[in-house]
Coordinates of C-alpha atoms and ligand atoms in Angstrom, one line a residue:
X1 CA -21.7 24.0 -6.2
X2 CA -18.2 24.4 -7.6
X3 CA -17.6 28.0 -9.0
X4 CA -16.5 26.8 -12.4
X5 CA -19.6 24.6 -12.8
X6 CA -21.9 27.5 -11.8
X7 CA -20.3 29.9 -14.3
X8 CA -20.5 27.2 -17.0
X9 CA -24.3 26.8 -16.3
X10 CA -24.9 30.6 -16.3
X11 CA -22.9 30.9 -19.6
X12 CA -24.9 28.2 -21.2
X13 CA -28.2 29.7 -20.1
X14 CA -27.0 33.1 -21.4
X15 CA -26.1 31.6 -24.8
X16 CA -29.6 30.0 -25.1
X17 CA -31.5 33.2 -24.1
X18 CA -29.2 35.5 -26.1
X19 CA -29.7 33.3 -29.2
X20 CA -33.6 33.5 -28.8
X21 CA -33.4 37.3 -28.4
X22 CA -31.1 37.6 -31.4
X23 CA -33.4 35.7 -33.8
X24 CA -36.3 37.6 -32.4
X25 CA -34.7 40.8 -33.4
X26 CA -34.9 39.8 -37.1
X27 CA -38.0 37.6 -37.0
X28 CA -40.1 39.2 -34.3
X29 CA -42.7 37.2 -32.5
X30 CA -45.6 38.7 -30.6
X31 CA -44.7 37.1 -27.2
X32 CA -41.2 38.8 -27.0
X33 CA -42.3 42.2 -28.5
X34 CA -42.4 43.9 -25.1
X35 CA -38.7 43.2 -24.3
X36 CA -36.8 46.6 -24.7
X37 CA -33.6 46.8 -26.8
X38 CA -31.7 48.0 -23.7
X39 CA -32.7 44.8 -21.8
X40 CA -31.5 42.7 -24.8
X41 CA -28.1 44.4 -24.8
X42 CA -27.8 43.8 -21.0
X43 CA -28.5 40.1 -21.4
X44 CA -26.0 39.8 -24.4
X45 CA -23.3 41.7 -22.4
X46 CA -23.8 39.5 -19.3
X47 CA -23.5 36.3 -21.5
X48 CA -20.3 37.6 -23.0
X49 CA -18.9 38.4 -19.5
X50 CA -19.8 34.9 -18.1
X51 CA -18.3 33.3 -21.2
X52 CA -15.0 35.2 -20.9
X53 CA -14.9 34.4 -17.1
X54 CA -15.6 30.7 -17.8
X55 CA -12.8 30.5 -20.4
X56 CA -10.4 32.2 -18.0
X57 CA -11.2 29.7 -15.3
X58 CA -10.8 26.8 -17.7
X59 CA -7.3 28.0 -18.8
X60 CA -6.1 28.6 -15.3
X61 CA -5.5 25.3 -13.6
X62 CA -5.7 24.9 -9.8
X63 CA -2.4 26.0 -8.3
X64 CA -2.5 24.6 -4.8
X65 CA -2.6 20.8 -4.6
X66 CA -6.1 19.5 -4.1
X67 CA -5.3 17.6 -0.9
X68 CA -4.2 20.7 1.0
X69 CA -7.4 21.1 2.7
X70 CA -8.9 21.3 6.2
X71 CA -10.9 18.2 5.7
X72 CA -8.3 15.5 6.3
X73 CA -8.8 13.0 9.2
X74 CA -8.1 14.5 12.6
X75 CA -7.5 18.0 11.3
X76 CA -8.9 20.7 13.4
X77 CA -10.5 23.8 11.8
X78 CA -7.2 25.6 11.2
X79 CA -5.1 22.7 9.8
X80 CA -3.8 21.9 13.2
X81 CA -3.8 18.2 14.1
X82 CA -4.9 16.4 17.2
X83 CA -2.7 13.4 16.5
X84 CA 0.3 12.8 18.8
X85 CA 3.0 10.2 19.2
X86 CA 0.6 8.3 21.5
X87 CA -1.4 7.4 18.4
X88 CA 1.6 5.9 16.8
X89 CA 2.3 2.4 18.2
X90 CA 5.7 0.9 18.2
X91 CA 8.4 2.7 16.1
X92 CA 10.0 3.8 19.4
X93 CA 13.5 4.4 17.9
X94 CA 12.0 6.5 15.1
X95 CA 10.0 8.6 17.5
X96 CA 13.2 9.2 19.5
X97 CA 15.0 10.3 16.3
X98 CA 12.1 12.7 15.6
X99 CA 12.2 14.2 19.1
X100 CA 15.2 16.3 17.9
X101 CA 13.2 17.9 15.1
X102 CA 10.3 18.5 17.4
X103 CA 12.7 20.2 19.8
X104 CA 13.8 22.5 17.0
X105 CA 10.3 23.5 16.0
X106 CA 9.1 24.0 19.6
X107 CA 12.2 26.0 20.7
X108 CA 13.2 27.5 17.4
X109 CA 14.4 30.8 19.0
X110 CA 16.8 29.0 21.3
X111 CA 18.3 27.0 18.5
X112 CA 18.6 30.0 16.2
X113 CA 20.3 32.1 18.8
X114 CA 23.0 29.4 18.9
X115 CA 23.2 29.6 15.1
X116 CA 21.8 26.1 14.7
X117 CA 19.8 25.4 11.5
X118 CA 16.5 23.6 11.6
X119 CA 16.6 20.2 9.8
X120 CA 14.8 20.9 6.6
X121 CA 13.9 17.6 5.0
X122 CA 13.2 14.2 6.4
X123 CA 12.5 11.3 4.2
X124 CA 10.5 8.3 5.3
X125 CA 10.8 5.2 3.2
X126 CA 9.5 1.7 3.4
X127 CA 6.6 -0.5 2.3
X128 CA 3.1 0.9 2.1
X129 CA 0.8 1.1 5.2
X130 CA 3.6 1.2 7.8
X131 CA 2.6 4.5 9.3
X132 CA 4.7 7.1 7.4
X133 CA 1.7 9.5 7.0
X134 CA 0.6 8.9 10.6
X135 CA 4.1 9.8 11.9
X136 CA 4.3 13.0 9.9
X137 CA 0.9 14.0 11.2
X138 CA 2.1 13.2 14.8
X139 CA 5.1 15.4 14.3
X140 CA 2.7 18.2 13.3
X141 CA 0.5 17.4 16.3
X142 CA 3.3 17.3 18.8
X143 CA 4.6 20.8 17.6
X144 CA 1.1 22.3 17.1
X145 CA 2.3 23.1 13.5
X146 CA 0.1 23.5 10.4
X147 CA 0.0 20.2 8.5
X148 CA 0.1 20.6 4.7
X149 CA -0.5 17.3 2.9
X150 CA 0.3 16.9 -0.8
X151 CA 0.8 13.9 -2.9
X152 CA 3.6 13.8 -5.5
X153 CA 1.3 12.7 -8.2
X154 CA -0.8 15.9 -7.9
X155 CA 2.2 17.9 -9.1
X156 CA 2.5 15.9 -12.3
X157 CA 0.6 17.8 -15.0
X158 CA 0.7 17.8 -18.8
X159 CA 1.1 21.6 -19.0
X160 CA 4.6 22.7 -18.5
X161 CA 5.1 24.9 -15.5
X162 CA 1.9 24.0 -13.6
X163 CA 3.6 21.5 -11.3
X164 CA 6.3 24.1 -10.5
X165 CA 3.7 26.7 -9.8
X166 CA 2.0 24.3 -7.4
X167 CA 5.2 23.7 -5.6
X168 CA 5.7 27.4 -5.2
X169 CA 2.2 27.9 -3.9
X170 CA 2.7 25.1 -1.4
X171 CA 5.8 26.6 0.1
X172 CA 4.3 30.1 0.2
X173 CA 1.4 28.7 2.1
X174 CA 3.7 26.8 4.5
X175 CA 5.8 30.0 5.2
X176 CA 2.7 32.0 5.7
X177 CA 1.3 29.5 8.2
X178 CA 4.6 28.6 9.9
X179 CA 5.4 26.7 12.0
X180 CA 4.3 24.1 9.5
X181 CA 5.0 20.6 8.2
X182 CA 4.8 20.0 4.5
X183 CA 4.2 16.3 3.9
X184 CA 4.7 15.1 0.3
X185 CA 3.5 11.6 -0.1
X186 CA 4.7 9.5 -3.0
X187 CA 7.6 11.9 -3.5
X188 CA 9.1 9.6 -6.2
X189 CA 6.3 10.9 -8.6
X190 CA 8.2 14.2 -8.8
X191 CA 11.6 13.3 -7.4
X192 CA 12.6 10.4 -9.6
X193 CA 16.1 10.4 -11.1
X194 CA 16.4 12.7 -14.1
X195 CA 17.7 11.0 -17.2
X196 CA 18.4 11.8 -20.8
X197 CA 14.9 11.3 -22.2
X198 CA 13.8 13.8 -19.6
X199 CA 10.3 15.1 -19.2
X200 CA 10.3 18.9 -19.2
X201 CA 7.4 19.3 -16.9
X202 CA 8.6 16.8 -14.4
X203 CA 12.2 18.3 -14.4
X204 CA 10.8 21.8 -13.9
X205 CA 8.7 20.6 -10.9
X206 CA 11.6 18.9 -9.3
X207 CA 13.9 21.9 -9.9
X208 CA 11.3 24.1 -8.3
X209 CA 11.2 21.8 -5.3
X210 CA 15.0 22.0 -5.0
X211 CA 15.0 25.7 -5.3
X212 CA 12.3 26.1 -2.7
X213 CA 14.1 23.8 -0.3
X214 CA 17.3 25.7 -0.7
X215 CA 15.6 29.0 -0.7
X216 CA 13.6 29.2 2.5
X217 CA 15.0 31.1 5.3
X218 CA 16.2 29.5 8.5
X219 CA 13.8 31.8 10.3
X220 CA 10.9 30.0 8.6
X221 CA 10.0 27.1 10.8
X222 CA 9.0 24.8 8.0
X223 CA 9.9 21.1 7.9
X224 CA 9.4 19.0 4.8
X225 CA 8.7 15.4 5.2
X226 CA 8.7 13.2 2.1
X227 CA 7.5 9.6 1.9
X228 CA 8.3 7.0 -0.7
X229 CA 8.2 3.2 -1.1
X230 CA 11.2 3.4 -3.5
X231 CA 14.2 5.4 -2.1
X232 CA 16.4 4.0 -4.9
X233 CA 14.3 5.9 -7.5
X234 CA 15.0 9.3 -6.1
X235 CA 17.3 11.9 -7.7
X236 CA 20.7 12.3 -5.9
X237 CA 20.1 16.1 -5.8
X238 CA 17.1 15.6 -3.6
X239 CA 19.0 13.5 -1.1
X240 CA 22.0 15.7 -0.6
X241 CA 22.8 17.5 2.7
X242 CA 20.5 20.5 3.2
X243 CA 17.6 18.9 1.4
X244 CA 16.2 15.4 2.3
X245 CA 19.3 14.5 4.3
X246 CA 17.7 12.4 7.0
X247 CA 16.5 9.1 5.7
X248 CA 14.4 7.0 8.0
X249 CA 13.3 3.5 7.1
X250 CA 9.9 2.4 8.4
X251 CA 9.3 -1.3 7.9
X252 CA 6.6 -3.7 8.7
X253 CA 6.2 -4.1 12.5
X254 CA 7.7 -6.9 14.5
X255 CA 5.8 -9.1 17.0
X256 CA 6.0 -6.5 19.9
X257 CA 5.0 -3.6 17.6
X258 CA 2.1 -5.6 16.1
X259 CA 0.8 -6.1 19.6
X260 CA 1.0 -2.4 20.3
X261 CA -0.6 -1.4 17.0
X262 CA -3.5 -3.9 17.7
X263 CA -3.8 -2.5 21.2
X264 CA -4.2 1.1 19.7
X265 CA -6.8 -0.1 17.2
X266 CA -8.8 -2.2 19.7
X267 CA -8.7 0.5 22.4
X268 CA -12.3 1.6 21.8
X269 CA -13.7 -1.8 20.9
X270 CA -15.5 -4.1 23.3
X271 CA -13.4 -7.3 23.3
X272 CA -14.4 -10.6 24.9
X273 CA -12.1 -11.5 27.8
X274 CA -10.6 -14.7 26.2
X275 CA -9.1 -12.6 23.3
X276 CA -5.3 -12.6 23.4
X277 CA -3.8 -9.7 21.5
X278 CA -0.4 -11.4 21.4
X279 CA -2.0 -14.5 19.8
X280 CA -3.4 -12.3 17.1
X281 CA -0.1 -10.5 16.7
X282 CA 1.5 -13.9 16.3
X283 CA -0.9 -14.9 13.5
X284 CA -0.3 -11.7 11.6
X285 CA 3.4 -12.0 10.8
X286 CA 4.5 -9.8 7.9
X287 CA 1.4 -7.5 7.9
X288 CA 1.7 -3.7 7.9
X289 CA 0.1 -1.4 10.5
X290 CA -2.6 -0.5 8.0
X291 CA -3.5 -4.1 7.5
X292 CA -3.6 -4.6 11.3
X293 CA -5.9 -1.6 11.7
X294 CA -8.0 -3.1 8.9
X295 CA -8.2 -6.5 10.7
X296 CA -9.4 -4.8 14.0
X297 CA -12.0 -2.9 12.0
X298 CA -13.2 -6.0 10.1
X299 CA -13.5 -8.0 13.3
X300 CA -15.8 -5.2 14.7
X301 CA -17.9 -5.2 11.5
X302 CA -18.2 -9.0 11.6
X303 CA -19.3 -8.9 15.3
X304 CA -21.9 -6.3 14.5
X305 CA -23.2 -8.3 11.5
X306 CA -23.6 -11.3 13.9
X307 CA -25.5 -9.1 16.5
X308 CA -22.8 -9.8 19.1
X309 CA -22.2 -7.3 22.0
X310 CA -18.5 -8.1 22.1
X311 CA -15.9 -9.1 19.5
X312 CA -14.6 -12.6 20.0
X313 CA -11.8 -14.8 18.8
X314 CA -13.8 -16.2 15.9
X315 CA -14.5 -12.7 14.6
X316 CA -10.7 -11.9 14.6
X317 CA -9.9 -15.2 12.8
X318 CA -12.5 -14.4 10.1
X319 CA -11.1 -10.9 9.8
X320 CA -7.5 -12.2 9.4
X321 CA -8.7 -14.6 6.7
X322 CA -10.6 -11.9 5.0
X323 CA -7.5 -9.6 4.9
X324 CA -5.0 -12.3 4.1
X325 CA -7.0 -14.3 1.5
X326 CA -9.6 -11.9 0.3
X327 CA -13.4 -11.9 0.2
X328 CA -15.2 -15.2 0.4
X329 CA -17.0 -16.0 -2.9
X330 CA -20.6 -16.7 -2.2
X331 CA -22.3 -19.5 -4.1
X332 CA -19.1 -20.4 -6.1
X333 CA -19.7 -22.5 -9.2
X334 CA -16.7 -24.7 -9.1
X335 CA -17.0 -28.0 -10.9
X336 CA -16.6 -31.2 -8.8
X337 CA -13.5 -32.2 -10.8
X338 CA -11.9 -28.8 -10.2
X339 CA -12.8 -29.0 -6.5
X340 CA -10.9 -32.3 -6.3
X341 CA -7.9 -30.8 -8.0
X342 CA -7.9 -27.8 -5.6
X343 CA -8.2 -30.2 -2.6
X344 CA -5.2 -32.2 -3.8
X345 CA -3.2 -29.0 -4.6
X346 CA -3.8 -27.5 -1.2
X347 CA -3.2 -30.8 0.6
X348 CA 0.1 -31.0 -1.3
X349 CA 1.2 -27.6 0.1
X350 CA 0.1 -28.5 3.6
X351 CA 1.7 -32.0 3.6
X352 CA 5.1 -30.8 2.4
X353 CA 5.2 -27.6 4.5
X354 CA 4.3 -29.7 7.6
X355 CA 7.0 -32.4 6.9
X356 CA 9.7 -29.8 6.1
X357 CA 8.5 -27.7 9.1
X358 CA 8.7 -24.5 7.0
X359 CA 5.8 -22.6 8.7
X360 CA 3.0 -23.2 11.1
X361 CA -0.2 -24.0 9.3
X362 CA -3.2 -22.2 10.6
X363 CA -5.8 -23.4 8.2
X364 CA -6.3 -25.1 4.9
X365 CA -9.4 -24.3 2.9
X366 CA -11.0 -25.0 -0.5
X367 CA -13.6 -22.2 -0.1
X368 CA -12.8 -19.8 -2.9
X369 CA -11.7 -16.3 -1.7
X370 CA -10.7 -13.5 -3.9
X371 CA -9.1 -15.0 -7.0
X372 CA -8.0 -18.2 -5.2
X373 CA -9.9 -21.4 -5.3
X374 CA -8.2 -22.6 -2.2
X375 CA -5.5 -21.5 0.2
X376 CA -3.2 -22.5 3.1
X377 CA -3.0 -19.9 5.9
X378 CA 0.4 -20.1 7.6
X379 CA 2.8 -18.1 9.6
X380 CA 6.3 -18.5 11.0
X381 CA 6.5 -20.1 14.4
X382 CA 8.9 -17.4 15.6
X383 CA 10.0 -13.9 14.5
X384 CA 12.9 -14.5 12.2
X385 CA 15.4 -12.0 10.7
X386 CA 17.8 -14.4 9.0
X387 CA 17.0 -17.5 6.9
X388 CA 19.4 -20.2 6.1
X389 CA 19.8 -21.6 2.6
X390 CA 18.1 -24.8 3.6
X391 CA 15.1 -22.9 4.9
X392 CA 14.8 -21.0 1.6
X393 CA 15.0 -24.3 -0.3
X394 CA 12.3 -25.7 1.9
X395 CA 10.1 -22.6 1.3
X396 CA 10.4 -23.1 -2.5
X397 CA 9.6 -26.8 -2.1
X398 CA 6.5 -26.0 -0.1
X399 CA 5.4 -23.5 -2.7
X400 CA 5.9 -26.0 -5.6
X401 CA 4.2 -28.8 -3.6
X402 CA 0.7 -27.9 -4.9
X403 CA 1.7 -28.5 -8.5
X404 CA 3.7 -31.6 -7.5
X405 CA 0.6 -33.1 -5.9
X406 CA -1.4 -32.5 -9.1
X407 CA 1.4 -34.2 -11.1
X408 CA 1.6 -37.2 -8.8
X409 CA -2.2 -37.8 -8.4
X410 CA -3.6 -36.7 -11.8
X411 CA -0.5 -37.0 -14.0
X412 CA -1.6 -33.5 -15.2
X413 CA -0.8 -30.0 -14.1
X414 CA -3.2 -27.0 -14.0
X415 CA -3.1 -23.2 -14.0
X416 CA -3.7 -23.2 -10.3
X417 CA 0.0 -22.8 -9.5
X418 CA 0.4 -19.4 -11.1
X419 CA 1.0 -17.5 -7.8
X420 CA 3.1 -20.3 -6.3
X421 CA 5.4 -20.2 -9.3
X422 CA 5.9 -16.4 -9.1
X423 CA 6.7 -16.6 -5.4
X424 CA 9.1 -19.6 -5.8
X425 CA 10.9 -18.0 -8.7
X426 CA 11.3 -14.7 -6.8
X427 CA 12.9 -16.6 -3.8
X428 CA 15.2 -18.6 -6.2
X429 CA 16.2 -15.4 -8.0
X430 CA 17.1 -13.7 -4.7
X431 CA 19.2 -16.7 -3.8
X432 CA 21.1 -16.5 -7.0
X433 CA 21.4 -12.7 -7.4
X434 CA 21.3 -11.3 -3.9
X435 CA 22.3 -13.9 -1.4
X436 CA 25.1 -15.7 -3.2
X437 CA 23.5 -19.0 -2.6
X438 CA 24.0 -20.7 -5.9
X439 CA 26.8 -22.3 -7.9
X440 CA 27.8 -18.8 -9.0
X441 CA 29.3 -18.5 -5.5
X442 CA 29.4 -15.6 -3.1
X443 CA 28.6 -12.8 -5.5
X444 CA 25.9 -10.2 -5.8
X445 CA 24.5 -9.9 -9.3
X446 CA 23.1 -6.5 -10.3
X447 CA 20.8 -5.3 -13.1
X448 CA 23.7 -4.9 -15.5
X449 CA 24.9 -8.5 -15.0
X450 CA 21.3 -9.8 -15.2
X451 CA 20.9 -8.1 -18.6
X452 CA 24.2 -9.4 -19.9
X453 CA 24.2 -13.0 -18.5
X454 CA 20.4 -13.6 -18.6
X455 CA 20.6 -17.2 -19.9
X456 CA 23.1 -18.4 -17.3
X457 CA 21.2 -16.7 -14.5
X458 CA 17.9 -18.2 -15.6
X459 CA 19.6 -21.6 -15.8
X460 CA 20.8 -21.3 -12.2
X461 CA 17.4 -20.2 -11.0
X462 CA 15.9 -23.2 -12.8
X463 CA 18.4 -25.6 -11.2
X464 CA 17.1 -24.5 -7.8
X465 CA 13.4 -24.7 -8.6
X466 CA 13.8 -28.0 -10.5
X467 CA 15.5 -29.7 -7.6
X468 CA 12.9 -28.4 -5.1
X469 CA 10.1 -29.7 -7.4
X470 CA 11.8 -33.1 -7.6
X471 CA 12.0 -33.2 -3.8
X472 CA 8.3 -32.2 -3.5
X473 CA 7.3 -35.0 -5.9
X474 CA 9.3 -37.5 -3.8
X475 CA 7.7 -36.4 -0.5
X476 CA 4.2 -36.6 -1.9
X477 CA 4.8 -39.9 -3.6
X478 CA 6.1 -41.4 -0.4
X479 CA 3.3 -39.9 1.8
X480 CA 0.3 -40.3 -0.6
X481 CA -1.9 -41.9 2.1
X482 CA -1.7 -38.7 4.3
X483 CA -2.3 -36.6 1.2
X484 CA -5.5 -38.5 0.4
X485 CA -6.6 -38.3 4.0
X486 CA -6.2 -34.5 4.1
X487 CA -7.9 -34.1 0.7
X488 CA -10.8 -36.3 1.7
X489 CA -11.5 -34.2 4.8
X490 CA -11.2 -31.1 2.7
X491 CA -13.8 -32.4 0.2
X492 CA -16.1 -33.2 3.0
X493 CA -15.7 -30.2 5.3
X494 CA -14.0 -27.6 3.0
X495 CA -11.5 -26.6 5.6
X496 CA -9.1 -28.1 8.1
X497 CA -7.6 -26.3 11.2
X498 CA -4.2 -26.6 12.6
X499 CA -5.4 -28.9 15.4
X500 CA -7.1 -31.3 13.0
X501 CA -4.1 -31.4 10.8
X502 CA -1.9 -32.3 13.8
X503 CA -4.3 -35.1 14.6
X504 CA -4.0 -36.6 11.1
X505 CA -0.2 -36.4 11.3
X506 CA -0.2 -38.1 14.7
X507 CA -2.1 -41.0 13.3
X508 CA 0.5 -41.7 10.6
X509 CA 3.6 -40.6 12.6
X510 CA 5.2 -44.1 12.9
X511 CA 4.8 -44.8 9.1
X512 CA 5.7 -41.4 7.9
X513 CA 8.6 -40.8 5.4
X514 CA 10.6 -37.7 6.2
X515 CA 11.8 -37.6 2.7
X516 CA 14.0 -34.5 2.6
Ligands
LIG601 P1 1.6 4.6 2.2 O1 3.1 4.4 1.9 O2 0.8 3.6 1.4 O3 1.2 6.0 1.9 P2 1.9 5.0 5.0 O4 3.1 4.3 5.4 O5 1.8 6.4 4.9 O6 1.3 4.3 3.7 P3 -0.2 5.4 6.9 O7 -1.2 6.0 5.9 O8 0.5 6.3 7.8 O9 0.8 4.5 6.1 O10 -1.0 4.3 7.7 C1 -2.3 3.8 7.4 C2 -3.0 3.5 8.6 O11 -2.4 2.3 9.3 C3 -3.0 4.6 9.7 O12 -4.0 5.5 9.5 C4 -3.2 3.8 11.0 O13 -4.5 3.5 11.2 C5 -2.5 2.4 10.7 N1 -1.1 2.4 11.2 C6 0.0 2.2 10.5 N2 1.1 2.1 11.3 C7 0.6 2.4 12.6 C8 1.3 2.5 13.8 N3 2.6 2.3 14.0 N4 0.5 2.7 14.9 C9 -0.8 2.9 14.8 N5 -1.5 2.8 13.6 C10 -0.8 2.5 12.5

């Protein structure tokens, strides 16, 4: 039981017993007559001691961040990790970059004799789930260093000075247990830019972090690794040389890296021979390492649920669908009329995407998953790093095609296009503001311009989405027969695979209107 809780219970018990004894002193009862005065004084004194101790514990918040513990995954008894670079798949160039730091930690004497300083701070930034924490742990594992994990949000407290004290305790612990790696996840929670309406507690915490980073001796083999999803939010002072001066971007894995990550996470799982890891990697374009690990785990769970001895292709397909589209809703109560609308909406997406060849369609479904009543699973046919203006326009057209199909068939639009509209507007906004792909010409528009020319920018975005919507309406109008064919099969079977869709398109190939 937690110490504070125990002291609280003892204090409470003491108060109850002391109160009974106190009243008994003035209104004596026969049952308590034999209790001597000296015993009563002892009980009263003990109660007061427990109460004072409890109040002291209450007013003294925990100084070391909660997550600095020996109980994290893979941590051996003494905070040493058994995770190495072998556990981190892909990210070869980043591992190479970190070799230098590892060399410093492992041969610190050699470097110090030469007067070289150990790199103090490394900052990992990039989208969530891409292996930032895993890499930091691997650096600790490779150097047999103590791994101290803290999350930025743990330092944010309402009492002024508590965060700063926690930073101090963290660094003291790191120095005591050196060589050590301090890993501060979500560092933006304490390291965000300071501004005029500053928060005293947050500023003090950040200042303390800066002081500690400047202050520790070069003979202390302590490396601080910070991680954030938003590098742009961090205070300049934190990024300057001598502090977090090495910035390493860790992005979502490419095809080869996805294959390697999937290999790592299926290493201990019995797979059926026919399973092709590269095929799964191909279907999971844009997913993070954490999502890939999740897919491998989900596939194993699905196989166990079906009492199989090995994981097969179907288990992986279901796991991908589960991760990409959410949990399947059991016994959904969707009205027939709504089901028809969803079938037409999803058929619209599939028809236009297929005609414009935007992405490879894997599956269309009207089985509700998560919050969606239907979905089209698709992935790019090849790994792309650059997109042309035309491809972006086609992407928006595909996204708006669900609503366009509703408009053409029912002459009515529904709320089902909410997500599509968000994504389409986002792409159009990037075309206007970031890629110089609008009538504004080859310029980049920053926050300041957006605020000051909001109406013109919105008009430009609308011009793009309106013309894409018009095109989607035209394609659907001219290919209505195929749309109805896809929707009919969806109503009957609830889902269509890529192969089935190809078959439908082959049937109509000669009569099809490539209305682009
Ligand atoms: P966040 O920004 O949300 O804190 P993160 O970038 O720190 O995320 P991790 O916690 O390191 O992500 O990754 C989560 C899990 O994803 C890991 O425990 C691991 O199972 C898996 N993973 C991610 N990237 C890789 C990789 N390159 N190799 C192997 N596994 C990976």
